[in-house]
mmCIF file of C-alpha atoms in Angstrom:
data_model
loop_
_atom_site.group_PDB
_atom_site.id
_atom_site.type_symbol
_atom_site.label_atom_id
_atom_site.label_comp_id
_atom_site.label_asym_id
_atom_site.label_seq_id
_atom_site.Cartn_x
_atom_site.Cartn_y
_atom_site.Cartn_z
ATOM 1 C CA UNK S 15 -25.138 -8.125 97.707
ATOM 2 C CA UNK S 16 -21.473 -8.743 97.580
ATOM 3 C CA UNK S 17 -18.965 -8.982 100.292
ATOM 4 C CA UNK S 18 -17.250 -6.153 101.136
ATOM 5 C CA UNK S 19 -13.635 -5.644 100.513
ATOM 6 C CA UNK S 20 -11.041 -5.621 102.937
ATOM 7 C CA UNK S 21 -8.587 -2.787 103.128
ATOM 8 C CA UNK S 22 -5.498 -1.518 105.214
ATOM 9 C CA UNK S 23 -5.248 2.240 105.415
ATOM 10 C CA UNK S 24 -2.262 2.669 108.091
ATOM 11 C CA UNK S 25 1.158 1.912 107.322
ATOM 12 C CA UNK S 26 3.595 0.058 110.014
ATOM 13 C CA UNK S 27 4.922 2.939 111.186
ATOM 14 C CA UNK S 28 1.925 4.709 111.885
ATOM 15 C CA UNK S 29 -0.284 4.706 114.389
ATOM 16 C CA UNK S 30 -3.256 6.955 113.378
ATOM 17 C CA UNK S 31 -3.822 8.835 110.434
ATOM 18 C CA UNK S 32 -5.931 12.007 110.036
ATOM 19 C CA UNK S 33 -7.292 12.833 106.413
ATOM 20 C CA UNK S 34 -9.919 15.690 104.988
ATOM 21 C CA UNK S 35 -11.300 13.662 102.703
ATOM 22 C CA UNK S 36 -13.366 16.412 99.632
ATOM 23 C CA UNK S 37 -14.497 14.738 96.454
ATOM 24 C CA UNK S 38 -17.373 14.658 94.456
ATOM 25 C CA UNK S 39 -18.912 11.513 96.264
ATOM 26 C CA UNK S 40 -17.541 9.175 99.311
ATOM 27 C CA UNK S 41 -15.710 6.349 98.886
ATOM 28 C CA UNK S 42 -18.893 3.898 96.882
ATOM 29 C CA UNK S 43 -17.487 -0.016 98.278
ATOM 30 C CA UNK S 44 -19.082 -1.335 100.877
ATOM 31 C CA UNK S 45 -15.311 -2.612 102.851
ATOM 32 C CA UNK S 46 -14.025 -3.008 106.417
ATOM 33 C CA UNK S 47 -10.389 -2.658 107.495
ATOM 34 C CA UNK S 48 -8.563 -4.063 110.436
ATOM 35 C CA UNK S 49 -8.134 -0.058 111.989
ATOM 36 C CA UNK S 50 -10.569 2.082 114.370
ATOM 37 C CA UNK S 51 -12.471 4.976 111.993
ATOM 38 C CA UNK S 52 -14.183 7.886 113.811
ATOM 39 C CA UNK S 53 -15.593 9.890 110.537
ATOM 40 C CA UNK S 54 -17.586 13.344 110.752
ATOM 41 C CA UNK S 55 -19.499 14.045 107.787
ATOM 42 C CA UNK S 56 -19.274 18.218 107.011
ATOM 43 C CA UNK S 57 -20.774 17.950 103.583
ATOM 44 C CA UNK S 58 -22.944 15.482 101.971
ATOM 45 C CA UNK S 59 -26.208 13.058 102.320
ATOM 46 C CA UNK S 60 -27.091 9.311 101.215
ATOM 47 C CA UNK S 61 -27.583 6.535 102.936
ATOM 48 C CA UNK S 62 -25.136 4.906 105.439
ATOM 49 C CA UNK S 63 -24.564 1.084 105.576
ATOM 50 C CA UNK S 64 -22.849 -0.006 109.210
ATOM 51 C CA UNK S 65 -23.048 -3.902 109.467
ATOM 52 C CA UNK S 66 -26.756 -4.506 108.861
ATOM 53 C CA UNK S 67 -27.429 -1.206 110.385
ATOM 54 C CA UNK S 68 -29.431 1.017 107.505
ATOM 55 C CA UNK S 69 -29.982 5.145 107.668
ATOM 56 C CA UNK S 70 -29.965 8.312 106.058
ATOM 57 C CA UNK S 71 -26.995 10.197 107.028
ATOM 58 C CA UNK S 72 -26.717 14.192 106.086
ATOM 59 C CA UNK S 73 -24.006 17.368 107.478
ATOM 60 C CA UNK S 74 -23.384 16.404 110.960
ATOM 61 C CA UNK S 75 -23.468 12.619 111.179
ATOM 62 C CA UNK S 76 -20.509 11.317 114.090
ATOM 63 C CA UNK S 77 -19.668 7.829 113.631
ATOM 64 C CA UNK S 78 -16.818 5.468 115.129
ATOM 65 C CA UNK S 79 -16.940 2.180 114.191
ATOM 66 C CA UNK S 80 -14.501 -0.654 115.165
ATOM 67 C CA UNK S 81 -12.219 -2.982 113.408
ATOM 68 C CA UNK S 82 -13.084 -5.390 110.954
ATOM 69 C CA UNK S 83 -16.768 -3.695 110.452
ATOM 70 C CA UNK S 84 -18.350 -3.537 107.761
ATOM 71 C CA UNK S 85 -19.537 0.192 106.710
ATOM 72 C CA UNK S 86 -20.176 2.054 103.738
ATOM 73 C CA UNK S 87 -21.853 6.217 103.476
ATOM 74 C CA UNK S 88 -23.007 5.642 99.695
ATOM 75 C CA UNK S 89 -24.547 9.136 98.460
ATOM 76 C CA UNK S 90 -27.856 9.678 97.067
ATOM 77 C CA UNK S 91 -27.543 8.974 92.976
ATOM 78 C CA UNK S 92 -27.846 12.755 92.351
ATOM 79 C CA UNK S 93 -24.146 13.269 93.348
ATOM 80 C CA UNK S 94 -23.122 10.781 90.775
ATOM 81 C CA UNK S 95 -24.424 12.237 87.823
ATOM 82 C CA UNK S 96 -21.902 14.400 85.420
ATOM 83 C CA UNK S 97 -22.213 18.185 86.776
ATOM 84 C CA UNK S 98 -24.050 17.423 89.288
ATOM 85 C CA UNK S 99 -22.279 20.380 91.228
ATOM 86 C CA UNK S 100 -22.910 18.507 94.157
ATOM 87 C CA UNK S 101 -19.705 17.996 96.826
ATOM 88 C CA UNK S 102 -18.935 15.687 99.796
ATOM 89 C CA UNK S 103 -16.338 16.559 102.649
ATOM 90 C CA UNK S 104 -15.662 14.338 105.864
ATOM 91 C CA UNK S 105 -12.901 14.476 108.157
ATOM 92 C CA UNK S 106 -11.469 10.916 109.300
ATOM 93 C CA UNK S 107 -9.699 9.306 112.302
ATOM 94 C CA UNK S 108 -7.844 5.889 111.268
ATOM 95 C CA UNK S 109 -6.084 4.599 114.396
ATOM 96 C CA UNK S 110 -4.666 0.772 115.301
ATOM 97 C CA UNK S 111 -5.695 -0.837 117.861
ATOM 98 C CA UNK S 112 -2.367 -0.997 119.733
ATOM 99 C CA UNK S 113 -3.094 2.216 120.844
ATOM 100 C CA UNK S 114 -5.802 0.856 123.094
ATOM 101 C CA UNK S 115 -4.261 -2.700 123.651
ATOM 102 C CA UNK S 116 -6.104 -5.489 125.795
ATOM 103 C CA UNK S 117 -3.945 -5.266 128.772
ATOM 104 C CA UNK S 118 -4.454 -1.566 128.954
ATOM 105 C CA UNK S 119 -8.136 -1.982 128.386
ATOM 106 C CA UNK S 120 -7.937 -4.089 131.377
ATOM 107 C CA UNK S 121 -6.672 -1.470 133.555
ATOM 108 C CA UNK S 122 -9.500 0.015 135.773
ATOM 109 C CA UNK S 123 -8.786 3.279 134.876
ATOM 110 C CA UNK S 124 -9.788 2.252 131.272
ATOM 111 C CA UNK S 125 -13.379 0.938 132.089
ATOM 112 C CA UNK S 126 -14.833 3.432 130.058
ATOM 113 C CA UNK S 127 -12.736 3.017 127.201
ATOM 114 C CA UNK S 128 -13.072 -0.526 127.316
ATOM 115 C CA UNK S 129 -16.955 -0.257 126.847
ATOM 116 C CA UNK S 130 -16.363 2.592 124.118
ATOM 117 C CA UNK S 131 -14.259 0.088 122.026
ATOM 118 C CA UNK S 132 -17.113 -2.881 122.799
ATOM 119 C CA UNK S 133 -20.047 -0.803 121.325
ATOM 120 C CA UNK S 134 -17.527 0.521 118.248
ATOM 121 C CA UNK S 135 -17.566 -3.315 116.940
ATOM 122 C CA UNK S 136 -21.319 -2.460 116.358
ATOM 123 C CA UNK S 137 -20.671 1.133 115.433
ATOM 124 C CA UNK S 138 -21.964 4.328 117.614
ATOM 125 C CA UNK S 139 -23.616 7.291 116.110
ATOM 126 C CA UNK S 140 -22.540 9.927 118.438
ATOM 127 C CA UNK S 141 -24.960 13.244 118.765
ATOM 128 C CA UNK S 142 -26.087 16.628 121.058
ATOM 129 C CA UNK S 143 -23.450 18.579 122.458
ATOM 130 C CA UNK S 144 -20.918 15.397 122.705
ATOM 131 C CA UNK S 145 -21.087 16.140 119.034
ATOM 132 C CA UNK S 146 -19.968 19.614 118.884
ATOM 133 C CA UNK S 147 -16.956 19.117 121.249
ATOM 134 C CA UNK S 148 -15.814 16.479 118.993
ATOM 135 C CA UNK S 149 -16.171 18.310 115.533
ATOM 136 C CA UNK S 150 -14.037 20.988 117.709
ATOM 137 C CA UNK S 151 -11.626 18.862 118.437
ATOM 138 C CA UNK S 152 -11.206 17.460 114.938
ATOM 139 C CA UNK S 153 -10.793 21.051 113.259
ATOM 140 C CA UNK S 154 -8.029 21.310 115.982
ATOM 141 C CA UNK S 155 -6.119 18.290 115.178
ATOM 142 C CA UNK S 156 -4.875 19.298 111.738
ATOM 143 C CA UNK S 157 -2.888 21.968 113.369
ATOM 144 C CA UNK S 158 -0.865 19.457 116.444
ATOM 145 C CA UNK S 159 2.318 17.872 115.641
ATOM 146 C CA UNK S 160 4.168 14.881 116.714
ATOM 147 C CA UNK S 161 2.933 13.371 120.346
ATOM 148 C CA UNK S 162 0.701 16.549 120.748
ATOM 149 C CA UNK S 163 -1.403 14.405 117.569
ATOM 150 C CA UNK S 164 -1.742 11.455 120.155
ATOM 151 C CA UNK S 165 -2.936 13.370 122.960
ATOM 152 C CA UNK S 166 -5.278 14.905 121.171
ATOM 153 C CA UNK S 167 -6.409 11.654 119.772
ATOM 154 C CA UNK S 168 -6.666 10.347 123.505
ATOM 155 C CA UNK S 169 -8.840 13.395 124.564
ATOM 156 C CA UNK S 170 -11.587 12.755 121.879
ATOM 157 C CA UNK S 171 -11.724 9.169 123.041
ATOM 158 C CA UNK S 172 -12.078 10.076 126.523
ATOM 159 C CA UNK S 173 -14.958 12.233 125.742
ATOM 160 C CA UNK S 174 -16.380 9.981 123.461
ATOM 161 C CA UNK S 175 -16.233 7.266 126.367
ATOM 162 C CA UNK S 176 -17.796 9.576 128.642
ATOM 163 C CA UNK S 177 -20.919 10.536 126.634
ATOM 164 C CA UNK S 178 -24.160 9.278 127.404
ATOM 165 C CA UNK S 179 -25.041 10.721 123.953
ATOM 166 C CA UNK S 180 -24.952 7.750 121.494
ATOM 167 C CA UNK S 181 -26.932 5.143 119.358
ATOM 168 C CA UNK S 182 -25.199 2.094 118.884
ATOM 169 C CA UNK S 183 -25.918 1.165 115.204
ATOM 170 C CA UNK S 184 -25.779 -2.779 114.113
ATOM 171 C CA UNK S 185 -28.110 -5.275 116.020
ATOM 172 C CA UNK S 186 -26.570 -7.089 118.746
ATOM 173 C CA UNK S 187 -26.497 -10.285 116.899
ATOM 174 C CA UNK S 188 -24.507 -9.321 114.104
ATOM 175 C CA UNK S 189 -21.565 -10.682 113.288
ATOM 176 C CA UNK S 190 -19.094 -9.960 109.764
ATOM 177 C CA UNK S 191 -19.786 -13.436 108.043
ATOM 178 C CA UNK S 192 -18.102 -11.442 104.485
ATOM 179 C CA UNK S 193 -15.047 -13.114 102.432
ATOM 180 C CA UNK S 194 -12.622 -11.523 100.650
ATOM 181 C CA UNK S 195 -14.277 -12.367 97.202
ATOM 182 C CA UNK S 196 -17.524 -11.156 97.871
ATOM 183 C CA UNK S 197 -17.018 -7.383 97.444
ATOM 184 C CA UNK S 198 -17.903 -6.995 93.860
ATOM 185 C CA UNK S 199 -20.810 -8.781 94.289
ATOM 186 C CA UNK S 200 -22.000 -7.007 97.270
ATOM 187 C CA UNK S 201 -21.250 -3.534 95.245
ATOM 188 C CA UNK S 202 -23.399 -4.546 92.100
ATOM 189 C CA UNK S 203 -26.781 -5.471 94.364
ATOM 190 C CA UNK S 204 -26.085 -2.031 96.552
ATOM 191 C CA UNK S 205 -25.652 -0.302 93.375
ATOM 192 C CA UNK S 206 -29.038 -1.745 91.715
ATOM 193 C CA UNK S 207 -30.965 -1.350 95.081
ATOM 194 C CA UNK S 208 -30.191 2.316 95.503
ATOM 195 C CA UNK S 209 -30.726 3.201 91.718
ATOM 196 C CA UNK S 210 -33.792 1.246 91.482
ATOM 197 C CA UNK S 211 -35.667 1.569 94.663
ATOM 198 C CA UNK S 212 -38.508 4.337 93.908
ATOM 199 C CA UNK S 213 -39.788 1.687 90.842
ATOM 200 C CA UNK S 214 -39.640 -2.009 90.369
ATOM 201 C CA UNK S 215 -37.276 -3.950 92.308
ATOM 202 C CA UNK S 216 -36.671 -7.800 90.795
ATOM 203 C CA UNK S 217 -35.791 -10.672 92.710
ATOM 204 C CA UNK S 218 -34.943 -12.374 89.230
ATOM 205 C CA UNK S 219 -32.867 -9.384 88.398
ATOM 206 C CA UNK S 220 -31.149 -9.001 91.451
ATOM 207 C CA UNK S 221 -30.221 -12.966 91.560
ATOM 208 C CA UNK S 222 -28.793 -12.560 87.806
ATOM 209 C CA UNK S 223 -26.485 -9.749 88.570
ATOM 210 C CA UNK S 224 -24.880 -12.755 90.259
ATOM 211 C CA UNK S 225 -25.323 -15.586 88.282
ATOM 212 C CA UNK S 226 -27.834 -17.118 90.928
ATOM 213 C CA UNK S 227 -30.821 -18.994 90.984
ATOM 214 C CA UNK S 228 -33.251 -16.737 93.109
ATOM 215 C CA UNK S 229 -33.414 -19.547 95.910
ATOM 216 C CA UNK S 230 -29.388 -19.736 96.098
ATOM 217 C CA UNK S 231 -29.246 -15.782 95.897
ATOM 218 C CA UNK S 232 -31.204 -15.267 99.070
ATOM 219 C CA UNK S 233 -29.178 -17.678 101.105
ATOM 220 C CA UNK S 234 -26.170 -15.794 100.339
ATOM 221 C CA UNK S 235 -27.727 -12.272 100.995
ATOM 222 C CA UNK S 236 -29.493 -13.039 104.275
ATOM 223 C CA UNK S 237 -25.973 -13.914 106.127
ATOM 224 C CA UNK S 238 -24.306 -11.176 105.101
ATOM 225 C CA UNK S 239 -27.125 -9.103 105.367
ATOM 226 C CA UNK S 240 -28.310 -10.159 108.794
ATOM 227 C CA UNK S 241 -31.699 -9.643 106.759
ATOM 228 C CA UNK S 242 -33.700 -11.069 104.115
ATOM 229 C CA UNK S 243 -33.303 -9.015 100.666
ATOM 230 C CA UNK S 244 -36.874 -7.814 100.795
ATOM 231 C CA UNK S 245 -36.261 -6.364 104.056
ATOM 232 C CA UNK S 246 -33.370 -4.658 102.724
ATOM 233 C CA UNK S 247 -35.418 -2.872 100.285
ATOM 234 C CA UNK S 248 -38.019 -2.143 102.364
ATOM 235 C CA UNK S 249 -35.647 -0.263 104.942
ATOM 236 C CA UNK S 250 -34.002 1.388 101.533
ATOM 237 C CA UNK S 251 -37.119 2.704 100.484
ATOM 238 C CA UNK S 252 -37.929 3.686 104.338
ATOM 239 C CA UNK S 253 -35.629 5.780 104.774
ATOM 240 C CA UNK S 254 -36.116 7.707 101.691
ATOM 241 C CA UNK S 255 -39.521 8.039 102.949
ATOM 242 C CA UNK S 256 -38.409 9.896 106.322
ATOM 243 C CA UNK S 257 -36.502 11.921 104.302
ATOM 244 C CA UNK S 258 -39.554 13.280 102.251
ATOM 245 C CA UNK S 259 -41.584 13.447 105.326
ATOM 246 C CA UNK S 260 -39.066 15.804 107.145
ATOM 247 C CA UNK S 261 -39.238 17.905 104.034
ATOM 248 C CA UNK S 262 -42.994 17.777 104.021
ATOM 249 C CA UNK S 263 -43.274 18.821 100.378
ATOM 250 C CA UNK S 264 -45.439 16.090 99.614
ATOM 251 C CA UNK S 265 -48.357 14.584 100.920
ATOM 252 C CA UNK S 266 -47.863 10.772 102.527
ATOM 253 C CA UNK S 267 -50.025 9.060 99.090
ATOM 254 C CA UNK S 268 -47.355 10.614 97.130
ATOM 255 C CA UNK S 269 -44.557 9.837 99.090
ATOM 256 C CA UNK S 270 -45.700 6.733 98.676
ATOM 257 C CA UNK S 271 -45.613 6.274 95.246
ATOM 258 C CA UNK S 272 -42.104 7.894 95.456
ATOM 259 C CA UNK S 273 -40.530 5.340 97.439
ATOM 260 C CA UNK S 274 -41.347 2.667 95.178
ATOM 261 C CA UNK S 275 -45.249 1.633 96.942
ATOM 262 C CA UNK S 276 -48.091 0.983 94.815
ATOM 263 C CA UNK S 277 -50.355 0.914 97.414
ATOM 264 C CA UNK S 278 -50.555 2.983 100.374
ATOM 265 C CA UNK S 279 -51.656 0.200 102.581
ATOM 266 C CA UNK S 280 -48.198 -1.610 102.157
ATOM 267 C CA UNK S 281 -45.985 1.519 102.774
ATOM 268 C CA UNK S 282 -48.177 2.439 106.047
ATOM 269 C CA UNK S 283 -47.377 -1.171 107.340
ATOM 270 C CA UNK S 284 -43.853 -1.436 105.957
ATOM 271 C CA UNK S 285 -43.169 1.912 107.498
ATOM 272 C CA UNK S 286 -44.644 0.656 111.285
ATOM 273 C CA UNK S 287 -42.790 -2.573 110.991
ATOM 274 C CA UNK S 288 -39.122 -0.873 110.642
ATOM 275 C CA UNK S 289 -39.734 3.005 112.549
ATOM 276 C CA UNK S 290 -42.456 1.657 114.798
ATOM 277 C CA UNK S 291 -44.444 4.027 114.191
ATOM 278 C CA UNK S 292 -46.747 5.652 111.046
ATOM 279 C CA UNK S 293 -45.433 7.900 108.624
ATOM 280 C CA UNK S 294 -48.171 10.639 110.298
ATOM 281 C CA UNK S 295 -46.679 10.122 113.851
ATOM 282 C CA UNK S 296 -43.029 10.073 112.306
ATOM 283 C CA UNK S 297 -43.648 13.345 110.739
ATOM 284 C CA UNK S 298 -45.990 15.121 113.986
ATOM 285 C CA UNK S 299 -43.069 13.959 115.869
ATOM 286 C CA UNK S 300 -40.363 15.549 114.037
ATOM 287 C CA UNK S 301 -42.273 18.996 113.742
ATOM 288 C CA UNK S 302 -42.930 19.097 117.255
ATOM 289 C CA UNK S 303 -39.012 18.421 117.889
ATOM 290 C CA UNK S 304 -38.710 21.118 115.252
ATOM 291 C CA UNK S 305 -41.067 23.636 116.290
ATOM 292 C CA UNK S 306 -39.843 25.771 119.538
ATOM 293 C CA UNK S 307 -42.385 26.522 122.002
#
């Protein structure tokens, strides 16, 4: 994979930014910049990419993640076909970090804060009803003006610091080891993964996109990655899986072969290794979540 690129979305004079972001597809580099992001998907599904953190994402996903992380919600393939008729929409929080400065984090009445902007440098997946007051809050801030725009900034934080309703995303050793010169490179494996994932996958290919030997390509994925590049794939094709399985249009042999498995014996114990459990518990599980009592 290549190194994602580095970007700066806030000018001097600003101190957060707010944007509605509608296209046919997200933004498709994998990047980091140096400011805070809180993003709320309202339209749109894929696969998100938060340091070596790997998931589906679909309507509804909450995410903050913290400076200088690496993070990237790359759609499924079907919104980048011509007329698809397919449509994203998320709504976006950019703000500096002077707003929430060390010696203020210091303070005692910033504890909570403090730990909010810790767990952000791994990114937090925020959910349940801290959700919803968020999402209400972020239809609201369009309409405030002036200092009424930082307030309003300060009260999602302080409910977002306050939740007990979060996953924090990237492992707890991971760390950005990416260069300025390695996004391309990072864009061109991503891209070949996620278009290629449900057949063959090539090591030999995969090395050549970057002019590597295979040996020299997987030292310079697994740092970046936090992960081998088989493991990548395997959580790629994973999480497609869980996708079909919530759908349960298809039986687990065919979902399977749909993921990119030719044997059902190595997606039952690829599945275990990354969800912990088998694709026949994942699914009982989710339709007893699903199904009211």
């Amino acid at each position: 994979m290549s190194v994602p690129s580095i970007e700066k979305t806030l000018t001097p004079k600003e101190t957060f930014i707010y944007k509605d972001l509608i296209g046919p597809f997200f933004n498709p580099n994998w990047h980091f910049h140096p400011e805070f992001q809180i993003s709320y998907i309202m339209e749109g599904e894929g696969t998100r990419f938060i340091g070596d953190h790997v998931q589906n994402f679909k309507k509804g996903d909450l995410v903050m993640t913290g400076p200088n992380l690496p993070h990237l919600w790359r759609n499924d393939n079907a919104y980048f076909k011509k007329d698809s008729g397919l449509s994203t929409r998320g709504l976006v929080i950019y703000f500096d970090h002077v707003l929430l400065s060390e010696p203020l984090l210091e303070m005692e009445e910033f504890y909570k804060i403090n730990k909010l902007v810790a767990h952000s440098l791994r990114g937090i997946e925020f959910h349940g009803e801290t959700r919803e007051i968020i999402i209400r809050f972020l239809l609201d801030l369009d309409k405030q003006k002036g200092f009424k725009r930082i307030l309003k900034l300060l009260e999602i934080l302080d409910t977002l610091a306050n939740s007990t309703e979060y996953s924090i995303l990237a492992s707890p050793n991971y760390m950005n080891a990416f260069k300025g010169g390695d996004a391309e490179k990072m864009r061109k494996v991503y891209d070949y993964v996620m278009t290629n994932f449900k057949t063959n996958i090539s090591l030999d290919e995969a090395s050549s996109l970057l002019n590597m030997t295979t040996t020299s390509f997987c030292r310079y994925f697994k740092p970046r990655a936090n992960k081998t590049f088989t493991r990548f794939v395997n959580e790629i094709r994973i999480g497609h899986a869980r996708k079909l399985l919530l759908e349960d249009n298809f039986n687990i042999s065919q979902i399977s072969y749909e993921c990119g498995y030719n044997a059902l014996s190595n997606f039952n114990r690829q599945f275990k290794s990354i969800t912990d459990m088998s694709p026949l518990e994942y699914r009982k599980l989710f339709l007893n979540i699903q199904t009211p009592v």
